[in-house]
Coordinates of C-alpha atoms and ligand atoms in Angstrom, one line a residue:
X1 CA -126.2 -33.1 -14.4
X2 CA -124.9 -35.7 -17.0
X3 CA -126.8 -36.5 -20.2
X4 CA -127.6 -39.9 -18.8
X5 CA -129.4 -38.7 -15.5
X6 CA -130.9 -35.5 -17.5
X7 CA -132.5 -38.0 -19.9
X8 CA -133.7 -40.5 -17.0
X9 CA -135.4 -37.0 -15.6
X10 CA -137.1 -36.7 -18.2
X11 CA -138.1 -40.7 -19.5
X12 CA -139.4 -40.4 -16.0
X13 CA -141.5 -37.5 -16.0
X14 CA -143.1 -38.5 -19.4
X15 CA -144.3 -42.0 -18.0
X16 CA -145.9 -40.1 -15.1
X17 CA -147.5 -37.9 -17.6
X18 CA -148.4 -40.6 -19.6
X19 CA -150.3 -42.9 -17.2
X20 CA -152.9 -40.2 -17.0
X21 CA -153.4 -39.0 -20.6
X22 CA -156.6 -38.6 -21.7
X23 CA -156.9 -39.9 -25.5
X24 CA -159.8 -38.3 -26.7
X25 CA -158.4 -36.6 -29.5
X26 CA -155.1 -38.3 -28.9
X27 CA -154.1 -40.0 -32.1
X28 CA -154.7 -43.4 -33.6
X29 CA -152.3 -43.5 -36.0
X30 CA -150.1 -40.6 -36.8
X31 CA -147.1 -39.9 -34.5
X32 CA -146.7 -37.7 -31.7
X33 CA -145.1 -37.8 -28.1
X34 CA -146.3 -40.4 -25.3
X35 CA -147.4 -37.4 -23.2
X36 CA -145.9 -33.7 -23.3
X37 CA -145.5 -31.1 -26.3
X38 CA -143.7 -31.8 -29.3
X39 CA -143.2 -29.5 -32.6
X40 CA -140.8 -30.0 -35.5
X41 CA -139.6 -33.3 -37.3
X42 CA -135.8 -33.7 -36.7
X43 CA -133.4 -36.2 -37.9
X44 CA -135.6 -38.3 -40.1
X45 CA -133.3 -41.2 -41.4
X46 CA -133.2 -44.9 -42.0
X47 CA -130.9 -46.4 -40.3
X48 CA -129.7 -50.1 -39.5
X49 CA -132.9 -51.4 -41.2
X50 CA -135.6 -48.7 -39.3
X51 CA -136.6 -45.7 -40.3
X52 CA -136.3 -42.9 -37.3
X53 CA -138.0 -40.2 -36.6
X54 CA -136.9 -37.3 -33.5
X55 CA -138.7 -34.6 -32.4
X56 CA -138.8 -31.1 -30.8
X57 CA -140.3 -32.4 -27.2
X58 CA -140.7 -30.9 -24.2
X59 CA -141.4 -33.6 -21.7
X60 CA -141.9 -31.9 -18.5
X61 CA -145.6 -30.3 -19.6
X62 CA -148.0 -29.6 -22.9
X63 CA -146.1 -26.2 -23.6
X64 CA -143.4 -25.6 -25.3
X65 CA -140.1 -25.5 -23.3
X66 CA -136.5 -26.2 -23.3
X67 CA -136.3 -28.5 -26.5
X68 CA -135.2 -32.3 -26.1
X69 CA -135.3 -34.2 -28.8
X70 CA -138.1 -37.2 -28.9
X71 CA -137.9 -40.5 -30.5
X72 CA -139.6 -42.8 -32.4
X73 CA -138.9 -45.9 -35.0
X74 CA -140.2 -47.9 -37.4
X75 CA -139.7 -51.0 -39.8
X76 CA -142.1 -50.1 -42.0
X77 CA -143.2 -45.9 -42.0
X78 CA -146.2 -47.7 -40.6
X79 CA -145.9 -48.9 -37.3
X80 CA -143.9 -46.8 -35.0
X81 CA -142.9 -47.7 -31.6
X82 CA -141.7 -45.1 -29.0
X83 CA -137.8 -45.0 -28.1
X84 CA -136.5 -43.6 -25.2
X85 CA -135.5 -39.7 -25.5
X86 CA -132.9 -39.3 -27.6
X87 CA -131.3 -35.8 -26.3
X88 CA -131.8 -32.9 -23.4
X89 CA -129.8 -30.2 -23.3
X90 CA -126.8 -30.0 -21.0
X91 CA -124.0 -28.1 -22.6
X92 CA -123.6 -24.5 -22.3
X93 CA -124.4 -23.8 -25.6
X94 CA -127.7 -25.4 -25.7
X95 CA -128.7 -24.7 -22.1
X96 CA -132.6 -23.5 -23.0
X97 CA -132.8 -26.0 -25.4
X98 CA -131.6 -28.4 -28.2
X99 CA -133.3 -27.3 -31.6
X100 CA -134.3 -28.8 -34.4
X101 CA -132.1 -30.7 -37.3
X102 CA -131.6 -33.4 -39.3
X103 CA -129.3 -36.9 -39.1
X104 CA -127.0 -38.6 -41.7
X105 CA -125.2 -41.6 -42.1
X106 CA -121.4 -40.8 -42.0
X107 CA -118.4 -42.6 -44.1
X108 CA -117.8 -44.6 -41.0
X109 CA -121.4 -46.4 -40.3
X110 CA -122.0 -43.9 -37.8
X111 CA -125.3 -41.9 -37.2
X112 CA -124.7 -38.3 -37.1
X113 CA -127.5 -35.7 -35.5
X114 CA -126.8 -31.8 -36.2
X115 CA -129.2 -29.6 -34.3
X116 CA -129.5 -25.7 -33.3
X117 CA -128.0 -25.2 -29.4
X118 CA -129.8 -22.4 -28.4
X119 CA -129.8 -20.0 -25.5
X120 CA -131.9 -17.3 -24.4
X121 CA -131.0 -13.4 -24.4
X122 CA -129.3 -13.1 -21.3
X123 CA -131.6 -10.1 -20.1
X124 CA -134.6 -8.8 -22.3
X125 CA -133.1 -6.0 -22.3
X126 CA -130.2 -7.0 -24.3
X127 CA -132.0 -9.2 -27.2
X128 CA -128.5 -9.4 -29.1
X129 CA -127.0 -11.4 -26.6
X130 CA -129.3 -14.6 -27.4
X131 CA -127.2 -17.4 -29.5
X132 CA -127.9 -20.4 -31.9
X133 CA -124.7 -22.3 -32.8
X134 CA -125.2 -25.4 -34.9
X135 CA -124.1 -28.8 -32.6
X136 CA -123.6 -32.5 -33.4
X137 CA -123.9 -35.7 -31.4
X138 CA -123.4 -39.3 -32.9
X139 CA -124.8 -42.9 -32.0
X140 CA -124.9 -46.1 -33.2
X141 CA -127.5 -47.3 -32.7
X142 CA -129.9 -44.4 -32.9
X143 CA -131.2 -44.7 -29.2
X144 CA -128.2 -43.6 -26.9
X145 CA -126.3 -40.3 -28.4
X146 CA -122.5 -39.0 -27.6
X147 CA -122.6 -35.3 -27.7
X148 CA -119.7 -34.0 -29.6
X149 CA -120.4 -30.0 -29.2
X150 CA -120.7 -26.8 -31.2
X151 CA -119.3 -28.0 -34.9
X152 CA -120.6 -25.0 -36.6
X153 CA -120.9 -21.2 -34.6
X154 CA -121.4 -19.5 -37.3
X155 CA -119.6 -16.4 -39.1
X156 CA -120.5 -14.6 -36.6
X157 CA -122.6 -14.4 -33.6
X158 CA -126.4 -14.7 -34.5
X159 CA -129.1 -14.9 -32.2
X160 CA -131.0 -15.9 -35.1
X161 CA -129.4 -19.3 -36.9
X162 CA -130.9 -22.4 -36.8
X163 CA -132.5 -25.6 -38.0
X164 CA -128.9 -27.3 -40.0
X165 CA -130.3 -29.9 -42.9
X166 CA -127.2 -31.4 -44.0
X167 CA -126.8 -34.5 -47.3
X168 CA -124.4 -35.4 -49.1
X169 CA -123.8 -33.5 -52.6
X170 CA -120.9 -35.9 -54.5
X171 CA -118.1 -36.1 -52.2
X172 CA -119.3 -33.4 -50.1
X173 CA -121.1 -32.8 -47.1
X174 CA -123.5 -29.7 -47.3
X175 CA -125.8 -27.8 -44.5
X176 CA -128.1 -25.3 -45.0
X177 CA -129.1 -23.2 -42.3
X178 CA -131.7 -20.4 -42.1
X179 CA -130.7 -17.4 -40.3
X180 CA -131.8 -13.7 -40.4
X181 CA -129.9 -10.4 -41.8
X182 CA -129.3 -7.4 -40.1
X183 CA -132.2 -5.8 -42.5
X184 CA -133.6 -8.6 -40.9
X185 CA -134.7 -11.0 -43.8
X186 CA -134.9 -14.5 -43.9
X187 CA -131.4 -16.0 -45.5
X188 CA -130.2 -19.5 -46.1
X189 CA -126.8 -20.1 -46.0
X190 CA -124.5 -23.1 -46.7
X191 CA -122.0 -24.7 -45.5
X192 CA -119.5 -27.8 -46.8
X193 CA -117.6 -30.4 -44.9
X194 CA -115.2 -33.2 -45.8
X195 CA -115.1 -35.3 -42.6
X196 CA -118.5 -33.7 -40.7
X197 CA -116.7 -32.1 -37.9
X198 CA -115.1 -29.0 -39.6
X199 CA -117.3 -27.2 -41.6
X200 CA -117.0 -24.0 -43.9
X201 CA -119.0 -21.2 -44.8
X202 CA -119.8 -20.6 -48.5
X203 CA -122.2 -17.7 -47.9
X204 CA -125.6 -17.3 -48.5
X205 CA -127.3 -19.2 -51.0
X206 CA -131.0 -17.3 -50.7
X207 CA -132.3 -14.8 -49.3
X208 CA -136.3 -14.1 -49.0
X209 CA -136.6 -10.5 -51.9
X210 CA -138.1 -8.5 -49.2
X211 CA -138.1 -7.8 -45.8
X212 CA -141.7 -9.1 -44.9
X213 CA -139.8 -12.3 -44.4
X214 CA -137.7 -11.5 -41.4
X215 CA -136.7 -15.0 -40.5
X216 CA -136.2 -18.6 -42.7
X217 CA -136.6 -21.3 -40.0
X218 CA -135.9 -25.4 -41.1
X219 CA -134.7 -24.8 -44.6
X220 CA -133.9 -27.9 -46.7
X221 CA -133.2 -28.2 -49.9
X222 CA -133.1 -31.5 -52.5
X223 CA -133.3 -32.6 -55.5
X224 CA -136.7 -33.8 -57.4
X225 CA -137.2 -35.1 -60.7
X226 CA -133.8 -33.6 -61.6
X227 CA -134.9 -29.5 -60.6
X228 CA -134.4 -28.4 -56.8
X229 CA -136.9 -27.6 -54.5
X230 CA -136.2 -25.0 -51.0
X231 CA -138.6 -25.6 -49.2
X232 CA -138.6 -23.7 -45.9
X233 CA -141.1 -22.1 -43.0
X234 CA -141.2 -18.2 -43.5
X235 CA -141.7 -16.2 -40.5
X236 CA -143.8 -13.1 -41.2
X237 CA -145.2 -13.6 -44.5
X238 CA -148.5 -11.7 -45.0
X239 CA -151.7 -13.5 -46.6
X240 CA -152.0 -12.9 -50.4
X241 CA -155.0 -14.3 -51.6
X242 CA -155.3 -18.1 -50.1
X243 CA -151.8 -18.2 -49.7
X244 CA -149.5 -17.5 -46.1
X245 CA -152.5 -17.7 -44.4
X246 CA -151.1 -19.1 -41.4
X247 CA -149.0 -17.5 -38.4
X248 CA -145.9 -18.7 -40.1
X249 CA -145.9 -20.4 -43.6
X250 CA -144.1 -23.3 -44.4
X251 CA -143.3 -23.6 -48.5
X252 CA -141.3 -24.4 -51.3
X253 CA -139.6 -22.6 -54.3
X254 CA -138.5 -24.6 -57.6
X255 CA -135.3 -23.6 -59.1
X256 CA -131.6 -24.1 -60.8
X257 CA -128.9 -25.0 -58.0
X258 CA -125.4 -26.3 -57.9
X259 CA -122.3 -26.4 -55.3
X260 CA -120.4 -22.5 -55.0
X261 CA -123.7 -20.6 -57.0
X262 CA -127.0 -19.4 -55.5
X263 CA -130.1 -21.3 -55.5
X264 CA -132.3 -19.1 -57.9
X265 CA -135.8 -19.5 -57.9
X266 CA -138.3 -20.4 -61.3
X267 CA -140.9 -20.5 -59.4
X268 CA -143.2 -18.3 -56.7
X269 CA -143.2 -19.4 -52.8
X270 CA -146.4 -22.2 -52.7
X271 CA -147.6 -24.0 -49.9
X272 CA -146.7 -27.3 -48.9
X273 CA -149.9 -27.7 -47.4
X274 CA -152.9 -25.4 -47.6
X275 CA -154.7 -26.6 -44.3
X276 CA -154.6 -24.3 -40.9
X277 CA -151.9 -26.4 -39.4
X278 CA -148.9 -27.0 -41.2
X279 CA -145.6 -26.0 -40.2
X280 CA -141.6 -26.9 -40.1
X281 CA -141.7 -30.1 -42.5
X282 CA -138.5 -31.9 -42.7
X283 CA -137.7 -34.8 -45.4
X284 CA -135.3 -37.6 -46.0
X285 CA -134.4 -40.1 -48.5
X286 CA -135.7 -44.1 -48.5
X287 CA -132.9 -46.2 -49.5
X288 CA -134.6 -47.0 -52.4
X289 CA -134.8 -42.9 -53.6
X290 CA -137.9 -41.7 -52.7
X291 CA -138.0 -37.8 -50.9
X292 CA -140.4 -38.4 -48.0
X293 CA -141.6 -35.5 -45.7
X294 CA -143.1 -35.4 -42.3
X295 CA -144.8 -31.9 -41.2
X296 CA -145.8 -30.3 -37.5
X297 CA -149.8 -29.8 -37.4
X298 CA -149.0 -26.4 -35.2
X299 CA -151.6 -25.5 -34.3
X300 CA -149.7 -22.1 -33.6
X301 CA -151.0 -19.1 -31.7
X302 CA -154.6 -20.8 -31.2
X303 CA -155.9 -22.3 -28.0
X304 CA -155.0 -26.4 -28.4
X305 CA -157.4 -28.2 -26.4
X306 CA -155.6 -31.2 -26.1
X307 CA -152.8 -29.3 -23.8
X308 CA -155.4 -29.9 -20.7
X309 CA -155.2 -33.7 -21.7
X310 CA -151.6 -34.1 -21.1
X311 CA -150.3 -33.3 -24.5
X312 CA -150.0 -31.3 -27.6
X313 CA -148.4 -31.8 -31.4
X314 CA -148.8 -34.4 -34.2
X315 CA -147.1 -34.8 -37.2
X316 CA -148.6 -35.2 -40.7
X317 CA -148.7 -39.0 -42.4
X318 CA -145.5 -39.8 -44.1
X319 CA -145.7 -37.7 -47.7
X320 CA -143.9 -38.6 -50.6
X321 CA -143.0 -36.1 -52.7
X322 CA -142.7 -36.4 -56.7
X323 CA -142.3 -33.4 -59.0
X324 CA -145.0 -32.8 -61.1
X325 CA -144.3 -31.2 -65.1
X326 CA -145.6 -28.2 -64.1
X327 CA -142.8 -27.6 -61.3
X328 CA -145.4 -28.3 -58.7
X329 CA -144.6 -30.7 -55.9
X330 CA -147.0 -33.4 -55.7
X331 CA -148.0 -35.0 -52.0
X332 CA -149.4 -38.1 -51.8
X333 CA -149.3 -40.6 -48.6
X334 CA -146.1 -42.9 -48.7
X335 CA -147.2 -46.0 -50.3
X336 CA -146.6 -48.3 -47.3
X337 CA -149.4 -46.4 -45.8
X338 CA -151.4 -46.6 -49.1
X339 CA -150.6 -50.6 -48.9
X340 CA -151.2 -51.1 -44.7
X341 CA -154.5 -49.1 -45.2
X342 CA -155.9 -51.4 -48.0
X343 CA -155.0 -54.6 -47.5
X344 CA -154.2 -54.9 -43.4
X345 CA -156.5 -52.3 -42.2
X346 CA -158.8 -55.1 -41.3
X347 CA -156.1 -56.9 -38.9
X348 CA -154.6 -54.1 -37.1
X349 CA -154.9 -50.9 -36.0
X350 CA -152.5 -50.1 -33.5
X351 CA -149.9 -48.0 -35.8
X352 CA -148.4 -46.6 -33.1
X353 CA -147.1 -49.4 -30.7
X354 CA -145.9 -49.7 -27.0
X355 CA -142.3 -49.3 -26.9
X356 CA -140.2 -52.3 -26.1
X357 CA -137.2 -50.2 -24.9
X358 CA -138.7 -47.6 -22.8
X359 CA -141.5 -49.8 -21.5
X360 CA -144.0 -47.2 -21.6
X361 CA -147.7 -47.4 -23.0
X362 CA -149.3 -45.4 -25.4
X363 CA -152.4 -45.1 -24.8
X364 CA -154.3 -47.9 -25.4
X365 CA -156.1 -48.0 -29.2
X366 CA -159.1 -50.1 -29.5
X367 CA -158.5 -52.9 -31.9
X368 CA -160.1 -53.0 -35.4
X369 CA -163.1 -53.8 -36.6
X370 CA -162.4 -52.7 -40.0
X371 CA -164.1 -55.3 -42.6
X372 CA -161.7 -56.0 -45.4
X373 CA -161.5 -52.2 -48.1
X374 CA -161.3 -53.2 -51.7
X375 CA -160.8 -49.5 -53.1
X376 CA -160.0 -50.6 -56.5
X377 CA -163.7 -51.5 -57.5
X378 CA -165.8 -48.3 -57.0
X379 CA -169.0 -49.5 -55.3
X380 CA -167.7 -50.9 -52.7
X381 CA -168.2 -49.2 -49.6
X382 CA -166.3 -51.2 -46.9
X383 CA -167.4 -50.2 -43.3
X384 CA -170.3 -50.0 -40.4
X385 CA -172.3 -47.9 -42.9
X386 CA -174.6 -49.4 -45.8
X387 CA -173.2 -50.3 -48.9
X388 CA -173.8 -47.6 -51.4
X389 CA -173.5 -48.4 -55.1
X390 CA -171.6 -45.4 -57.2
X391 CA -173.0 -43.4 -58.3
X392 CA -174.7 -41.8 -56.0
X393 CA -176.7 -39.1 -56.8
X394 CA -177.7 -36.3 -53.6
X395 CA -180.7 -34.3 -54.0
X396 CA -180.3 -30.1 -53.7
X397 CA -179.5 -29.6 -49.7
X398 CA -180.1 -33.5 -48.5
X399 CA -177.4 -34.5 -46.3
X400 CA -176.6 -38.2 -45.9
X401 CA -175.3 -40.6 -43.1
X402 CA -172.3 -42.6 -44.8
X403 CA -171.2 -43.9 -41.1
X404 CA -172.6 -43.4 -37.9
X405 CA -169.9 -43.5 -35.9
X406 CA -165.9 -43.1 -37.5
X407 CA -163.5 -41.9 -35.7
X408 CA -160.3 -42.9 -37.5
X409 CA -160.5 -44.2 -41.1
X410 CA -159.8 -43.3 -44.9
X411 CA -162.5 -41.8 -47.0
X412 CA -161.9 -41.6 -50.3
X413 CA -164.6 -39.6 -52.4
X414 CA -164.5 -39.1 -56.4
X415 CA -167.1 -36.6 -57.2
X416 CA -168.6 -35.7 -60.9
X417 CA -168.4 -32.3 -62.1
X418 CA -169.5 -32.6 -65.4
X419 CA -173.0 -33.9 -63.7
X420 CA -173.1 -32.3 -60.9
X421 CA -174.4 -29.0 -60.3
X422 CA -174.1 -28.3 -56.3
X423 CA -173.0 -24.9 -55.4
X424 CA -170.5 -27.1 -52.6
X425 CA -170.9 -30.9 -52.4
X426 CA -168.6 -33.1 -49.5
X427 CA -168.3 -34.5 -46.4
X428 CA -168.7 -33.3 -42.8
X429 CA -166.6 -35.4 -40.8
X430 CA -166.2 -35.7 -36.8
X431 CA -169.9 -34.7 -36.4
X432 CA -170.7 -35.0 -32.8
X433 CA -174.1 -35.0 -30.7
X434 CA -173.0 -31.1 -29.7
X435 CA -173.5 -29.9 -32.8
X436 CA -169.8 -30.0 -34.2
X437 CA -168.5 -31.1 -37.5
X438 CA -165.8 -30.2 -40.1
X439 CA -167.2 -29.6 -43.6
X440 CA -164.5 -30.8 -46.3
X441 CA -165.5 -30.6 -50.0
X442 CA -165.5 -29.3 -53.5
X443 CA -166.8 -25.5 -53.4
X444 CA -167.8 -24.5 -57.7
X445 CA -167.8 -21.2 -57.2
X446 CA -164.8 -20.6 -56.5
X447 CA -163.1 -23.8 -57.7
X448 CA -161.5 -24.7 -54.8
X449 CA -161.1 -27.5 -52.3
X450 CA -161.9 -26.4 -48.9
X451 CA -161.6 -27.3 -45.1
X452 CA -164.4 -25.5 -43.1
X453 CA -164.4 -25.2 -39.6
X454 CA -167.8 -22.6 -39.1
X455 CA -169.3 -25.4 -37.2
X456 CA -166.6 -26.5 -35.0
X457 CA -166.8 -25.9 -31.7
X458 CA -163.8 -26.4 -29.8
X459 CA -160.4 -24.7 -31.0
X460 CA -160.1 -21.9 -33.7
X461 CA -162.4 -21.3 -36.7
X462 CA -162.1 -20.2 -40.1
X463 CA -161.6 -21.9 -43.4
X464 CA -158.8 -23.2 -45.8
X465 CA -159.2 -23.0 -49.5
X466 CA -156.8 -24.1 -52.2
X467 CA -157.3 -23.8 -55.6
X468 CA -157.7 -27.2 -58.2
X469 CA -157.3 -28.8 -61.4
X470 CA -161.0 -29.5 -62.5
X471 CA -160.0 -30.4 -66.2
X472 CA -161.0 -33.9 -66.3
X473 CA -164.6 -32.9 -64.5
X474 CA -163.7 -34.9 -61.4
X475 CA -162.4 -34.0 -57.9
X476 CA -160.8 -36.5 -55.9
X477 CA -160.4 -36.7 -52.6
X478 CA -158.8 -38.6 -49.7
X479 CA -160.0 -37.2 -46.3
X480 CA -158.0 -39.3 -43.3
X481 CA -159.1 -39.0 -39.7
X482 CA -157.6 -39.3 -36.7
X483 CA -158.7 -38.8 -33.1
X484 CA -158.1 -35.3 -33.7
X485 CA -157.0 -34.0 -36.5
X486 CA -157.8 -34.7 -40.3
X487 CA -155.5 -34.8 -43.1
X488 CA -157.0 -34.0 -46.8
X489 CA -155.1 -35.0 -50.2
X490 CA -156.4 -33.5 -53.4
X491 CA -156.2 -35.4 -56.9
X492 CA -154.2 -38.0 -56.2
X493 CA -150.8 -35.8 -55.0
X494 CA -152.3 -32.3 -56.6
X495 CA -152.6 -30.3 -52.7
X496 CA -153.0 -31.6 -48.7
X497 CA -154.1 -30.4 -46.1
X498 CA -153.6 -30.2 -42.7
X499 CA -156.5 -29.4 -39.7
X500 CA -156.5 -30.1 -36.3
X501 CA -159.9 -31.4 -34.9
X502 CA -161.6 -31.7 -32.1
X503 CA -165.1 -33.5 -32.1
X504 CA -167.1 -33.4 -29.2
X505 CA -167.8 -37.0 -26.8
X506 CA -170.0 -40.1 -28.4
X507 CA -170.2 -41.3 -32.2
X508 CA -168.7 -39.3 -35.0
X509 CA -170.7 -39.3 -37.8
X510 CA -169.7 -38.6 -41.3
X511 CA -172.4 -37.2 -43.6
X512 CA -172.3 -36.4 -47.2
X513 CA -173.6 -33.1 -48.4
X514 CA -175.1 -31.0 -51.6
X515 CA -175.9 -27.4 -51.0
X516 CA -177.9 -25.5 -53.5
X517 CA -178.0 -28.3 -56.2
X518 CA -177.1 -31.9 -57.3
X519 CA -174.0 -33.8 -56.3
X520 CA -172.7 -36.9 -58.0
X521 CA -170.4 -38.9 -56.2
X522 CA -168.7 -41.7 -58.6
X523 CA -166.1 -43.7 -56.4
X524 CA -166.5 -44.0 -52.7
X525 CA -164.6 -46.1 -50.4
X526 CA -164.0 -46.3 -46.5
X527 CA -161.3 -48.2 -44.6
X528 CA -162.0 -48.1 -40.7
X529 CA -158.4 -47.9 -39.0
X530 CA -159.4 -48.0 -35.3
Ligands
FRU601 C1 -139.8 -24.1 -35.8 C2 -138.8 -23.8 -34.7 C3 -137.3 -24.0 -35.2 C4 -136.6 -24.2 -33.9 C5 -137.6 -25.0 -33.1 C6 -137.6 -24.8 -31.7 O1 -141.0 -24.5 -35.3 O2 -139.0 -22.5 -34.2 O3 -136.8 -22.9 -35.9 O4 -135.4 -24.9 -34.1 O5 -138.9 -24.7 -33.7 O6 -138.4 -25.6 -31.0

């Protein structure tokens, strides 16, 4: 089958699946597939005035499957509209799947993809015949895609070798790639290029100290405030304290770099998000030089309700990345979300639009109702809920109502330490008529934030805790909801994180809460977005 009719298979089997979606947790505005399964970010890239974003996406059902690569673009890295699919695999090399990787903009104006061909063991019992050879195609336009074939196959053959992030370093092109040794630990290697179609190996560049790490998937490695940062997902990693928590981790190291050494470390592996679902973040840079970062919310091993609605994966808002002076990355939401949230959030709230080229819905997103946020002055309280005026002070266990019924929207919470003496004080958000809510908040005791889902009652449980800054007596937070999911920044850039959600039918309720004590809350604002 040709690439063409491959990729009409499969536009066609996602509109089917589309028409019946049921959007119940199905998101508002963060991106995901218009029906099927989709995991990691690939080939994030501005390009001929739009930013793009592909995807690992299996369109024929909610599981993953043999990989194509989804699309989606954007003026703005607000509103994204769907493209047609991008990529299926037909060459013999990527026969069970096209895998993830990254795009650049070559010498000649051209849009380059490099991505993992990948094909199964040929017989289970012969694991060592499976094989991932890195592959390029090139477009230009970033819609229809000319396969050029395996570009990199690697020193020599590895069923484990994936995930190529390539930039340009000077007058050289450089990929890294994880792969696994024979011990097996998780490696990066590296490899340079002139012209993009031959490349050569210059080794390995890191390699995971132990063997507890027996795999590096979607390595990718740049440049921030002048140190570098590897970031990577770490297969195998065992939970040390509220760290690696996950089924697979996805972090970064800090540390010296530079073209023919190896990337040494200054720092130990930290999270780049600290919620339950997290994985494979890939990042780019804006034209105008800022390191932006999508991740996966996996929702890995656990049972992922959505599947039975004809679907399954998100990714994270847009992130921009800064370096803090304490060699911690800081995360905040890219500023064109900041900006759409605060001053257009009461016009539109369809972030994710119909595609003009494919033809296909999204679901349909109830237009907003959002009255105009004005976050900057600290009483105001912009939404279907009463107007509170900060602070607010919450009696020993007394709970709250702040809205009755929000669904998708931006709360964002200041709370007073310094007066406030509540053994945990925040927010339970996506409380349903069934019972269900997700407590996010401030915990004293142990000085962390934390994400709490004892009282969900759909998908896994558990909690999320990362540590925090508390030295100017204040916690910040930005809790973001979606259909289902919630995203959670810390102190303006400090942590985020990541948790799927799924509220039961009927309004969902936010409600502020103080256990065991008194909670001041000093700032409070809430944008509706849909
Ligand atoms: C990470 C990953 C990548 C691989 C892709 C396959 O989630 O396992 O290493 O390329 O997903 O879908």
């Amino acid at each position: 089958m040709t690439h063409e009719t491959k990729l009409a298979k499969a536009e066609k089997a996602i509109l089917n699946r589309a028409a019946t979606l049921r959007d119940r947790w199905y998101p508002a505005y963060h991106i995901a597939a218009r029906a099927g399964w989709i995991n990691d970010p690939n080939g994030l890239c501005f390009y001929k005035g739009r930013y793009h974003a592909y995807f690992q996406h299996h369109p024929y059902s909610s599981e993953w499957g043999p990989m194509h690569w989804g699309h989606v673009s954007s003026e703005d890295l607000v509103t994204w509209r769907h493209e047609p699919i991008a990529l299926a695999p037909t060459l013999e090399e990527e026969c069970n799947g096209c895998w993830s990787g990254s795009a650049v903009v070559g010498d000649d104006g051209r849009l380059y993809f490099f991505y993992t061909g990948h094909r199964h063991a040929i017989d289970f019992d012969h694991p060592e015949t499976r094989r991932e050879v890195q592959c390029a195609a090139v477009s230009d336009d970033g819609v229809h895609w000319e396969k050029l074939g395996v570009v990199v196959p690697g020193d020599k053959p590895r069923g484990n070798f994936r995930d190529p992030k390539v930039w340009r370093q000077g007058n050289v092109w450089c990929m890294v790639v994880g792969q696994q040794s024979s011990e097996p630990r998780g490696q990066v290697a590296l490899y340079t290029s002139r012209d993009l179609r031959t490349w050569q190996c210059e080794g390995v560049i890191y390699e995971w100290p132990t063997s507890e790490v027996r795999m590096i998937e979607c390595p990718d490695l740049f440049c921030l405030g002048g140190r570098w940062v590897l970031c990577f997902s770490a297969m195998g990693m065992r939970p040390k304290g509220y760290v690696g928590r996950n089924y697979n981790n996805a972090g970064y190291l800090v540390g010296d770099w530079s073209l023919g050494k190896p990337f040494v470390p200054t720092t130990d592996f930290t999270p780049c998000d600290w919620g339950h679902n997290f994985y494979a973040p890939q990042s780019f840079e804006t034209p105008d030089g800022r390191r932006i970062q999508f991740g996966w919310m996996s929702p890995f091993q656990f049972e992922a309700p959505e599947k039975a609605d004809g679907w399954c994966g998100q990714f994270t808002l847009p992130r921009e990345l800064t370096l803090g002076d304490d060699d911690r990355v800081r995360v905040r939401p890219a500023k064109e979300v900041m900006e759409w949230t605060r001053s257009h959030g009461s016009t539109s709230a369809q972030m994710l639009e119909t595609s003009l080229n494919s033809g296909a819905g999204s679901p349909t997103i109830p237009s907003s109702d959002v009255r105009a946020a004005s976050p900057h002055s600290s009483n105001a309280v912009t939404c279907s809920c009463p107007a509170f005026v900060c602070p607010i002070a919450l009696a020993p266990n007394t709970e709250h109502t702040l809205a009755s019924d929000l669904t998708c929207g931006l709360i964002e919470l200041v709370f007073d330490l310094i007066t406030s003496d509540a053994e945990r004080m925040g927010v339970e958000v996506h409380h349903t008529s069934d019972g269900n809510r997700l407590f996010v908040g401030y915990d004293a005791q142990t000085g962390c934030v934390v994400v709490d889902r004892r009282n969900t009652i759909r998908g896994n449980r558990g909690y999320r805790a990362v540590p925090v800054n508390t030295r100017d007596g204040r916690i910040r937070l930005q809790v973001w909801l979606d259909r289902g999911c919630v995203e959670v920044y810390v102190n303006d850039g400090e942590a985020a994180m990541s948790e799927l959600s799924y509220p039961g039918d009927g309004p969902r309720s936010v409600v502020l809460t103080s256990e065991s004590g008194t909670t001041h809350v000093c700032e409070l604002a809430m944008h509706r977005l849909a």
